[in-house]
Coordinates of C-alpha atoms and ligand atoms in Angstrom, one line a residue:
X1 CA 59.6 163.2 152.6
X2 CA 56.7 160.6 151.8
X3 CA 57.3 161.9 148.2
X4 CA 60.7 161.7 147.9
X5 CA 60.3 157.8 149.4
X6 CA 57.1 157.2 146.8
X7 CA 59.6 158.2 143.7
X8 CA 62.7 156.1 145.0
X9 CA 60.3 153.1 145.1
X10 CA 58.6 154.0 142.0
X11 CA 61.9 154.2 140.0
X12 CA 63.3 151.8 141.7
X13 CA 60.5 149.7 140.3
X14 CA 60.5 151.3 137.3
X15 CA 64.2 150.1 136.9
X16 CA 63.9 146.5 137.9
X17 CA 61.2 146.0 135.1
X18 CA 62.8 148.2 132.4
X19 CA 64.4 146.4 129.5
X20 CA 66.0 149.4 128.6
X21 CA 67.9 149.2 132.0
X22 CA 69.6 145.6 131.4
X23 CA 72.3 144.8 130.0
X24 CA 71.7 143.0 126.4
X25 CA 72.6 139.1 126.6
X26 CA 75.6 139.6 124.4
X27 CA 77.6 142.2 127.2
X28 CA 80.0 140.1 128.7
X29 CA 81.6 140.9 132.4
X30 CA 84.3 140.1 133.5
X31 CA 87.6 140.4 136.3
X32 CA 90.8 141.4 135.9
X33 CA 94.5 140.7 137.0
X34 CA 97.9 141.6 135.4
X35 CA 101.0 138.6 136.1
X36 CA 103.5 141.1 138.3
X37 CA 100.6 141.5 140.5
X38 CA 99.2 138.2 141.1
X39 CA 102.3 135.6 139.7
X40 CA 104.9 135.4 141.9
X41 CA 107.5 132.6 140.9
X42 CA 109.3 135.6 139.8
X43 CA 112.3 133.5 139.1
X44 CA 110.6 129.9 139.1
X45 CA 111.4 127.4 136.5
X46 CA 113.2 129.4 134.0
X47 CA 111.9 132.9 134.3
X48 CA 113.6 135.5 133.5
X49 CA 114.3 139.1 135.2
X50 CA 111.8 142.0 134.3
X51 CA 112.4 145.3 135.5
X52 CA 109.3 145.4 137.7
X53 CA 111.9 142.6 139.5
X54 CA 114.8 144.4 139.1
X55 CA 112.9 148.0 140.4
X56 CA 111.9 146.6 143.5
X57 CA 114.8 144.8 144.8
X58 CA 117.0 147.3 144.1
X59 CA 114.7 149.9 145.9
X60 CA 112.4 148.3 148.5
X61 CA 111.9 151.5 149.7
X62 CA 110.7 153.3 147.4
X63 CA 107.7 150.9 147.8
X64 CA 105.2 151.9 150.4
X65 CA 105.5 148.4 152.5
X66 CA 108.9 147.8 151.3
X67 CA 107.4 144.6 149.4
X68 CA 107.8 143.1 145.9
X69 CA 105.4 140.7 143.7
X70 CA 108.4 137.8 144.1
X71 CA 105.3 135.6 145.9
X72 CA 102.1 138.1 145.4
X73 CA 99.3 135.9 145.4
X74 CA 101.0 133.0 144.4
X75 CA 99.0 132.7 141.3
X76 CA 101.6 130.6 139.8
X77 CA 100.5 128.1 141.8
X78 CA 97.1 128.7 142.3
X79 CA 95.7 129.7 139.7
X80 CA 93.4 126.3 139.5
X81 CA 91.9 128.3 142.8
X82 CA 91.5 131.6 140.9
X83 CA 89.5 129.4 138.1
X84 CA 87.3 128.6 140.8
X85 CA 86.6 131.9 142.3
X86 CA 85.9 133.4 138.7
X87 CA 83.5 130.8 138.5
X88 CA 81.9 131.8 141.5
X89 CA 81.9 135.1 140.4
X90 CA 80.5 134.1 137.6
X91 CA 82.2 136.2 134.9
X92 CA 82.4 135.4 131.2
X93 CA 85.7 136.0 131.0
X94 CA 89.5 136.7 132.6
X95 CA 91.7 139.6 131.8
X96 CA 95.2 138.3 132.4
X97 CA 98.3 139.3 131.2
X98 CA 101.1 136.9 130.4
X99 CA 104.6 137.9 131.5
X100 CA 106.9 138.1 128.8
X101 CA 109.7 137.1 130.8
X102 CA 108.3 134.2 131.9
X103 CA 107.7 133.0 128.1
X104 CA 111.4 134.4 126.8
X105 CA 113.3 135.0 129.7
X106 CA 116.1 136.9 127.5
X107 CA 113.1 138.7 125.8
X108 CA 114.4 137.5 122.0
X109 CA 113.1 134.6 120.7
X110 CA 116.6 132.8 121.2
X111 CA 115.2 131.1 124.1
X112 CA 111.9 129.9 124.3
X113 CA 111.2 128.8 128.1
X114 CA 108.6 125.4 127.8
X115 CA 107.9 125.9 131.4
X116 CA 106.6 129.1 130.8
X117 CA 104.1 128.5 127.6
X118 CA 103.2 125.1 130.0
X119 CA 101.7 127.5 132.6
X120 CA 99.6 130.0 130.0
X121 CA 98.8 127.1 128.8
X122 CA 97.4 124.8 132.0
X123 CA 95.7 128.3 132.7
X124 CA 93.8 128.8 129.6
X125 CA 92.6 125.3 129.5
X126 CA 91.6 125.4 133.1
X127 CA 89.3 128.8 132.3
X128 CA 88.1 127.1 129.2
X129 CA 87.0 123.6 131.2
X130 CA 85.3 126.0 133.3
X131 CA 83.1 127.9 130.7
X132 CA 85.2 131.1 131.4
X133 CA 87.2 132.8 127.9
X134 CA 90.6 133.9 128.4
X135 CA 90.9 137.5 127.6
X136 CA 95.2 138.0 127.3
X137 CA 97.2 141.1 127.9
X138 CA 100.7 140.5 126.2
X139 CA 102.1 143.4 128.2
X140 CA 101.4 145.0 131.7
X141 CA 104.3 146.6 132.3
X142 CA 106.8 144.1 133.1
X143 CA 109.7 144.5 130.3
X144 CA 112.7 142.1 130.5
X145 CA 115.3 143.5 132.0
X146 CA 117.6 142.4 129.3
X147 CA 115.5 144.4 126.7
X148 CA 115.8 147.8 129.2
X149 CA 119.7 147.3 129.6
X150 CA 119.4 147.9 125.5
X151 CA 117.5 151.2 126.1
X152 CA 114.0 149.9 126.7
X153 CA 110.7 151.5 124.5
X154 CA 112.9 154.4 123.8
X155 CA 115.2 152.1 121.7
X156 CA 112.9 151.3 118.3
X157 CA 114.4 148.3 118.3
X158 CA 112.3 146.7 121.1
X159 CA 109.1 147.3 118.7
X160 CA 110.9 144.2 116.5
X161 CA 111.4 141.9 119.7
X162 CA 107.4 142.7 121.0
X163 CA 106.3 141.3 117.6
X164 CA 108.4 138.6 117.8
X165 CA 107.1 137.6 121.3
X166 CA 103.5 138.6 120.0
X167 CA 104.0 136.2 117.1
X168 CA 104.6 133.0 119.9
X169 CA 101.8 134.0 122.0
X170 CA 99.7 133.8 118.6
X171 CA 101.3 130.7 118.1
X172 CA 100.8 128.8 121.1
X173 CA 97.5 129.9 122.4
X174 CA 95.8 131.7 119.6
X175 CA 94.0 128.9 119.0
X176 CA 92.3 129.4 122.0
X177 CA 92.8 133.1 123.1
X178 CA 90.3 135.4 120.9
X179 CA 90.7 138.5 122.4
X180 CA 93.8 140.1 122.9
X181 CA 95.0 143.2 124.6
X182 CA 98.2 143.9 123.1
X183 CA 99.4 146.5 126.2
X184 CA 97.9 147.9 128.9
X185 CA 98.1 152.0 129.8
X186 CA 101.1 153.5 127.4
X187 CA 100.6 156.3 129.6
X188 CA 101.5 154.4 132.7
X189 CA 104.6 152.8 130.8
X190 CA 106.1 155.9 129.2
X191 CA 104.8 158.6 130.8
X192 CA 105.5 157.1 134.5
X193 CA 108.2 154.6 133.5
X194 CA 110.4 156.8 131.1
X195 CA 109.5 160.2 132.1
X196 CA 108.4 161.0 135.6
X197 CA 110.6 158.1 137.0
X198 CA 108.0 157.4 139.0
X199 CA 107.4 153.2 137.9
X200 CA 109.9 150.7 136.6
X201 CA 112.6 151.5 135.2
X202 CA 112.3 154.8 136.9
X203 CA 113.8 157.2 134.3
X204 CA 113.6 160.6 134.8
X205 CA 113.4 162.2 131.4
X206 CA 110.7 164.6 131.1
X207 CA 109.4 166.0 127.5
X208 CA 111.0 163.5 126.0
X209 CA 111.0 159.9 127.2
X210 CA 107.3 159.6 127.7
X211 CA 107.0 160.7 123.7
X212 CA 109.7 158.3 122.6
X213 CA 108.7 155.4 124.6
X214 CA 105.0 155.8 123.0
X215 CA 106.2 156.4 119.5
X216 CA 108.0 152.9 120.0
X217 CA 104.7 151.2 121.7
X218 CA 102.3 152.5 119.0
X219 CA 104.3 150.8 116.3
X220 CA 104.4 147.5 118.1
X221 CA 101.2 147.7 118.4
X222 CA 100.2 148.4 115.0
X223 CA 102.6 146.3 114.1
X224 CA 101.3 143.3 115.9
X225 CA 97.9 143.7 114.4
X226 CA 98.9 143.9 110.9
X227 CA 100.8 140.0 111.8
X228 CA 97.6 139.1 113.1
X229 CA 96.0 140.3 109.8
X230 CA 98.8 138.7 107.8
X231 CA 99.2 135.3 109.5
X232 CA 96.5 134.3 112.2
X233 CA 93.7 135.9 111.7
X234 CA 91.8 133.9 108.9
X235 CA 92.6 131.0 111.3
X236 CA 91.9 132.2 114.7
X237 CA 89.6 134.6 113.8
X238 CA 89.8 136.9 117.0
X239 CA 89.9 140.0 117.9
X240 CA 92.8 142.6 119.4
X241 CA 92.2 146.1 120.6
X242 CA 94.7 148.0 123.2
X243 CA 94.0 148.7 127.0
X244 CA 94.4 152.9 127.5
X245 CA 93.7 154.3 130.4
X246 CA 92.2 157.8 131.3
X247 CA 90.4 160.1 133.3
X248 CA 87.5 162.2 132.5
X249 CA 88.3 165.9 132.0
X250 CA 85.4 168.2 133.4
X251 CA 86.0 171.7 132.2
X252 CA 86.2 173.6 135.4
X253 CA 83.2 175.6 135.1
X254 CA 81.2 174.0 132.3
X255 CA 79.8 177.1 130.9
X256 CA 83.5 178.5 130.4
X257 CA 84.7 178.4 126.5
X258 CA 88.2 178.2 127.7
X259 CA 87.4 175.9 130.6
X260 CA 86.0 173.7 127.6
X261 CA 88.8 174.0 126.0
X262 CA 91.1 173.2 128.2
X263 CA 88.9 169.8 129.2
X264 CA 89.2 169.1 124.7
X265 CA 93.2 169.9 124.8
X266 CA 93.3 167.4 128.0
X267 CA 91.7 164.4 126.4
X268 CA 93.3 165.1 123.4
X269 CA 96.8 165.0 124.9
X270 CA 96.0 162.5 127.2
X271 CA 93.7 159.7 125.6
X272 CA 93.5 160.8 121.9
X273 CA 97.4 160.9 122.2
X274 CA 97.0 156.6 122.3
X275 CA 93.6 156.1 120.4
X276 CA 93.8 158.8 117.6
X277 CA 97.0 156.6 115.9
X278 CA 95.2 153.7 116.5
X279 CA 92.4 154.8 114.7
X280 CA 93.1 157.7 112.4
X281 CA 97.2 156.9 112.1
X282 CA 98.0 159.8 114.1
X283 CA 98.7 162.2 117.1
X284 CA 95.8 164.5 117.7
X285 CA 96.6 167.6 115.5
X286 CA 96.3 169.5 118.9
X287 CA 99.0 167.5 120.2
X288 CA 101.3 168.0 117.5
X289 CA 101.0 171.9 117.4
X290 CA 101.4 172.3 121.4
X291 CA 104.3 170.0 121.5
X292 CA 106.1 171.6 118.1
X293 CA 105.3 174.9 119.5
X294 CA 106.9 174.3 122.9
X295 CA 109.6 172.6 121.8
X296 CA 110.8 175.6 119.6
X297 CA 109.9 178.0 122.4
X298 CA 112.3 175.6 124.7
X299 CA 114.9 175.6 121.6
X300 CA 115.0 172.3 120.5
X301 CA 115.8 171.9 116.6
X302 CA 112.8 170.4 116.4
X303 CA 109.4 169.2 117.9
X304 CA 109.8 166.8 120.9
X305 CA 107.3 164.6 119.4
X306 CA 108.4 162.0 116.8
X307 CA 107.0 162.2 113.6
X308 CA 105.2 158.7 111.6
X309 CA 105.9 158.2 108.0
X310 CA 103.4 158.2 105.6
X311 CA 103.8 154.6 105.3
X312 CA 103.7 153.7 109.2
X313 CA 100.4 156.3 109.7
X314 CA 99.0 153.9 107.1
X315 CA 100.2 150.5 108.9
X316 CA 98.4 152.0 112.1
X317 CA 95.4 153.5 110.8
X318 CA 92.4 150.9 112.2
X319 CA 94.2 148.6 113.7
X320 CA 91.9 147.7 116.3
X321 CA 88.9 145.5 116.8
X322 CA 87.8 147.2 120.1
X323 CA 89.1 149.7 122.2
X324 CA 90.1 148.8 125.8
X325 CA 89.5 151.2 128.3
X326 CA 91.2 151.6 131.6
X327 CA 88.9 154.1 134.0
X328 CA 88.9 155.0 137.4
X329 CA 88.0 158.3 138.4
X330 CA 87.7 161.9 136.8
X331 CA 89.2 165.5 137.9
X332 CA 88.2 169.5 136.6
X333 CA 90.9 171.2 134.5
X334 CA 91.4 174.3 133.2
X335 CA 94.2 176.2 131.4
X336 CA 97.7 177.3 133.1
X337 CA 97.7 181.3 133.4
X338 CA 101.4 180.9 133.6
X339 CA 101.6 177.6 132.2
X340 CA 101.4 174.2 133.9
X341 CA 104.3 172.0 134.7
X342 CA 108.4 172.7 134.0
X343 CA 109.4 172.7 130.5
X344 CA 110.2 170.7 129.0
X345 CA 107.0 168.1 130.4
X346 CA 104.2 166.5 129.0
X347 CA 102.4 168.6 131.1
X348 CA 103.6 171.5 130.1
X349 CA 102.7 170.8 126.5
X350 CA 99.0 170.4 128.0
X351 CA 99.1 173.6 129.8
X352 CA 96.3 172.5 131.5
X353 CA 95.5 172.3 135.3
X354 CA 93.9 169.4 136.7
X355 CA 92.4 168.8 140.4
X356 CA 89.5 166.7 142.1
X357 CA 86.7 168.1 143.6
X358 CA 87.1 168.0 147.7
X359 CA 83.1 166.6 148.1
X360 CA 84.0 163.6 145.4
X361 CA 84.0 160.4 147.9
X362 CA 87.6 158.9 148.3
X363 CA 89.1 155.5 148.0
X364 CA 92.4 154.5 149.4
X365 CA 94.1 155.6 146.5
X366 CA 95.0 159.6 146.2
X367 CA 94.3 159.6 142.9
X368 CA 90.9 157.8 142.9
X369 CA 87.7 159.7 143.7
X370 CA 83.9 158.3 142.7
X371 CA 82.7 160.2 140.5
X372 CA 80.1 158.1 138.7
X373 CA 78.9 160.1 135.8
X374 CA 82.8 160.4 134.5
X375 CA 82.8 157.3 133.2
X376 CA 79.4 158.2 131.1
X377 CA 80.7 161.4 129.8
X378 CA 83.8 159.7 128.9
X379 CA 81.9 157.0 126.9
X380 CA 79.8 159.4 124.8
X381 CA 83.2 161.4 124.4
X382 CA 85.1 158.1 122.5
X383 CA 81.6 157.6 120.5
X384 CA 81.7 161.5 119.1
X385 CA 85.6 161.2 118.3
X386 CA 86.0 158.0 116.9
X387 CA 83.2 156.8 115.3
X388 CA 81.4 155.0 118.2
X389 CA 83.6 152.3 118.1
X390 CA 83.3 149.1 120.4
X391 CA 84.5 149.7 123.3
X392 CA 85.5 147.0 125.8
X393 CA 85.7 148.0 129.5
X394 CA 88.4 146.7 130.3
X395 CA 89.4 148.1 134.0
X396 CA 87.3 150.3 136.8
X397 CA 87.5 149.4 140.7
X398 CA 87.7 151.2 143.5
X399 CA 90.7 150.5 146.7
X400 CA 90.0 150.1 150.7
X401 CA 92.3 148.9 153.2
X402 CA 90.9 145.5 152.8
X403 CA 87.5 144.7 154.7
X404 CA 85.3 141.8 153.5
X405 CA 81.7 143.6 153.7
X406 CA 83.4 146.0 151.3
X407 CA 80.2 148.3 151.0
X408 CA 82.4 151.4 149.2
X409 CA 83.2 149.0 146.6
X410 CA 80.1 147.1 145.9
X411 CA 78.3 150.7 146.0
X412 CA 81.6 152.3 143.3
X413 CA 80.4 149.3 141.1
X414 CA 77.1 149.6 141.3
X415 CA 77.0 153.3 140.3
X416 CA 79.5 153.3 137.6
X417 CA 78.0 149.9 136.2
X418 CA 74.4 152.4 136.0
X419 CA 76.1 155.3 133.9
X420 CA 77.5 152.7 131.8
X421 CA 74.0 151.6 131.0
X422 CA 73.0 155.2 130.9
X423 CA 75.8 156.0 128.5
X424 CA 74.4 152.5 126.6
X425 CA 70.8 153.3 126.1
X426 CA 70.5 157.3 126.1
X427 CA 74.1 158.0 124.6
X428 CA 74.1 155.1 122.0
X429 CA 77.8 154.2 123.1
X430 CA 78.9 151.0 121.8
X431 CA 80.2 149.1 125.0
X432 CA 80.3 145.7 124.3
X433 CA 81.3 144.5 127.8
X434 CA 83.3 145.4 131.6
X435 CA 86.0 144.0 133.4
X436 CA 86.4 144.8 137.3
X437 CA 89.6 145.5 138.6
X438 CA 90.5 143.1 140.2
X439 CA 89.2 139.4 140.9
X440 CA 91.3 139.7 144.1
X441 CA 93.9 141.9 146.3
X442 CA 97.2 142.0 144.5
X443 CA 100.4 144.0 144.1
X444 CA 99.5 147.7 144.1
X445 CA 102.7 149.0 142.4
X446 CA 104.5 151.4 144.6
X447 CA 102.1 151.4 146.8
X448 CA 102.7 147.5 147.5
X449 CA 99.8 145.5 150.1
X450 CA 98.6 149.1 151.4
X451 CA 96.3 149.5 149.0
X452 CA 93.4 146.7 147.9
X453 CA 91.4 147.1 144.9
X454 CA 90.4 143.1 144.7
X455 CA 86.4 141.2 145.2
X456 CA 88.5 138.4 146.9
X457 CA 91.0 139.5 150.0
X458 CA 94.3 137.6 149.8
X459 CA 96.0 137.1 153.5
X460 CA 99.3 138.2 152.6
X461 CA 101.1 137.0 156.0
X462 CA 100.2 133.2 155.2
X463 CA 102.2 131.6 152.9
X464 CA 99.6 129.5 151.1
X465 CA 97.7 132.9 150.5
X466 CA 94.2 132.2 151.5
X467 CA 91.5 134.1 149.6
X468 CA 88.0 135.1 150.7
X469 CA 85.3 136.1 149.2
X470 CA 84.2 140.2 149.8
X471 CA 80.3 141.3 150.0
X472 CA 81.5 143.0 146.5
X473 CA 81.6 140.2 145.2
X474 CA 78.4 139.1 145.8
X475 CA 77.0 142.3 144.4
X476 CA 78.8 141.9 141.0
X477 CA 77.3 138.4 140.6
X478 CA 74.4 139.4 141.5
X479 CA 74.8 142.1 138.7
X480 CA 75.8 139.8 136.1
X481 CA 73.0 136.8 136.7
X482 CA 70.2 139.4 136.8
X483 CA 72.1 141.5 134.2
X484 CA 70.9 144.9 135.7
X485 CA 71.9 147.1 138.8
X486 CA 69.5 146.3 141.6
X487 CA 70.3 149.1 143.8
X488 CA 68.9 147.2 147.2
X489 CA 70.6 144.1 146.7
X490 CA 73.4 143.3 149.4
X491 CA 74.0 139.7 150.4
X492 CA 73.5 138.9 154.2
X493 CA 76.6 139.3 156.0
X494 CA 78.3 138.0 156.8
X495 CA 77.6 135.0 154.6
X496 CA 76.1 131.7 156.4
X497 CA 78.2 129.6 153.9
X498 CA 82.4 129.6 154.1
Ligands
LIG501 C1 96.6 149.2 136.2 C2 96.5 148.2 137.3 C3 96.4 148.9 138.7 C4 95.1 149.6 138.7 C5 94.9 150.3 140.0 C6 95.6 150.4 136.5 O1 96.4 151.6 136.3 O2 96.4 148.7 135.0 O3 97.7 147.4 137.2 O4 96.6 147.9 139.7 O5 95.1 150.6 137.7 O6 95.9 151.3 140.3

């Protein structure tokens, strides 16, 4: 025991004075919100609907509280307060995302709404005044609803209108936004939103809505950075990179060839199905053989998966500056005997089954088990695939019921914030920063106020909306000012100060 107690001090020590354990003085941290989940003002001076608006009032109850973001935190009108508590926190920067509605209530550049380029704007200069870089999403998942009564990302059409709206955000803050996140989690958008019916707009299309929605996303995307190139960039000289979010894929039984297989086809058809076009100008070869082959098994005239033209795989070859990445927790996988999934499904073109280890620690989120060294194995995975490119961090939190000496959470970040550094020094990843999700508690989706994921609870009975600071986030500013994981560092609690 005395042993055991000697070496936890001694690398504990060994830590604290290691340079190699630090993070270098160009990382940057920061926190992360997304407007449907901390705005409100949903239909405040000139906004238009979105269909995150449209979703949930016409079907409260498929939310878990029956509740909406029309008030959330009331970041609309607090966001001067929000400065403040980033500062506090001491971040270098906030991911935000900027509602599109709220800039082009009609979603077409017919109508450009003042009030809504005013607020961006008072909240960019407010993060600026306080030393604290705007970091801007231009879509979290909150498409007009005038753009989904014309078919939504399924309709190629609605890539022209997101470079439209792309080319007024460059417009009006590009002078002062340098990194942008064009959208955050296709999967989440097409796969959930078009496909599974399971988020705004709730279409039920499996196979085949997931794959058309992307196709249309991925070109918007390139598409947006080649405008960048072409018209902004010499002048604002930033950078723009995508948010994609994923899992780790352990093969079941890591010794197993087909278990190891099954984890490659997984990430492939998961991850590399958002970053391979991004970087090499097109799906994962995997990808395209499993869906063709499916999809003539099934009977379809051909595959389920659109094809790019020469000319658009070279518009979206490298057309990123960094690559965003959205991740929470990991599962085992291993190939279907009998086939995963109905067909047709994206799943069932994975053919791979998926499920979380029952001794990984929980969350308050089904889908969200700590498992620490995922987030390593996932980092050295981007590196060997695509060239070690920069990757920004640009989500990873953990969810409780809402306690302020929120010791799960502080822990969650501490641990994954160490296999970052791990995946940094002995993997030679290129992470160039990490974002925590979130700066506070905010609208979880369809699973409404149940589920908190924030450093700074939000009373969401009061209607001013009081925050207060979590013992998390105490730990992360601890993290950040002494730029390493100090694993015995928790503030006293609860705190003498207010
Ligand atoms: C999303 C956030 C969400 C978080 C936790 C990510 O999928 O980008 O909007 O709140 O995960 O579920």
């Amino acid at each position: 025991m005395k042993a055991i107690i000697l070496l936890i001090c001694v690398s504990t020590f060994a830590l604290a004075d290691d340079p190699d354990y630090h993070f270098s003085d160009d990382f940057v941290f920061g926190a992360a919100t997304a407007a449907y989940q901390v705005e409100g003002g949903w239909d405040e001076d000139g906004k238009g609907e979105s269909i995150w608006d449209r979703g949930t009032h016409e079907h409260a109850d498929w939310v878990a509280d029956n509740s909406n973001g029309d008030v959330a935190c009331d970041s609309y009108h607090k966001y001067k307060e929000d400065v403040q508590l980033l500062k506090t926190l001491g971040v270098d920067f906030y991911r935000f995302s900027i509602s599109w509605s709220r800039v082009l209530p009609t979603g077409k550049i017919d109508q450009i709404n003042q009030a809504g380029i005013d607020y961006y704007n008072n909240l960019i200069n407010e993060l600026l005044d306080n030393g604290i870089e705007p970091y801007a999403t231009m879509f979290h998942w909150d498409l007009p609803q005038p753009l989904q009564d014309e078919g939504g990302w399924p309709n190629r059409a609605t890539a022209d209108y997101f470079v439209d709206y792309a080319r007024v955000l460059f417009e009006n803050f590009g002078d002062r936004v340098k990194h942008w996140m064009t959208f955050n989690e296709i999967m989440q958008i097409c796969e959930a939103g078009y496909s599974g019916g399971s988020f705004a707009p709730y279409i039920s299309n499996p196979g085949i809505g997931g794959y058309e929605c992307t196709h249309t996303v991925l070109l918007a995307h390139g598409r947006t950075y080649r405008l960048y190139d072409s018209d902004f960039r010499a002048d604002q000289k930033g950078q723009i990179g995508l948010a994609i979010d994923s899992y780790w894929h352990e093969p079941n039984y890591p010794d197993r060839e087909t278990d190891q297989q099954a984890a490659e086809v997984d990430m492939e058809l998961n991850y590399g199905w958002f970053v391979n076009p991004v970087v090499n100008g097109n799906y994962p070869d995997v990808m395209i053989e499993r869906v063709a082959k499916n999809s003539a098994d099934e009977g379809y005239p051909q595959s389920r998966l659109p094809v790019f033209t020469d000319e658009e795989q070279a518009m979206l070859k490298g057309t990123f500056d960094f690559i965003g990445l959205n991740h929470y927790s990991s599962d085992k996988v291993y190939f279907a005997d009998e086939g995963a999934g109905d067909h047709p499904s994206h799943w069932a073109d994975t053919g791979v089954i998926g499920y979380q280890d029952a001794s990984w620690p929980g969350s308050a989120s089904s889908w969200l088990k700590v498992v620490p060294w995922g987030i390593n194995k996932m980092l050295v995975w981007i590196k060997d695939h695509y060239g070690n490119p920069p990757v920004l961090i640009t989500e990873n939190g953990f969810s409780d019921y809402g306690q302020l000496d929120d010791y799960d959470r502080a822990n969650y970040y501490k641990d994954y914030l160490y296999e970052i550094l791990k995946a940094i020094n002995e993997g030679g990843c290129n992470v160039v920063g990490y974002t925590a999700w979130s700066l506070m508690d905010n609208f979880e989706w369809m699973a409404g106020y149940t589920q908190r994921f924030g450093m700074h609870y939000v009373d969401f009975n009061d209607p001013e909306r009081p925050r207060t600071r979590k013992l998390s986030s105490y730990v992360y500013n601890n993290i950040i000012t002494t730029r390493h994981v100090d694993w015995d560092y928790y503030p006293d609690w609860p705190p003498a100060e207010k």
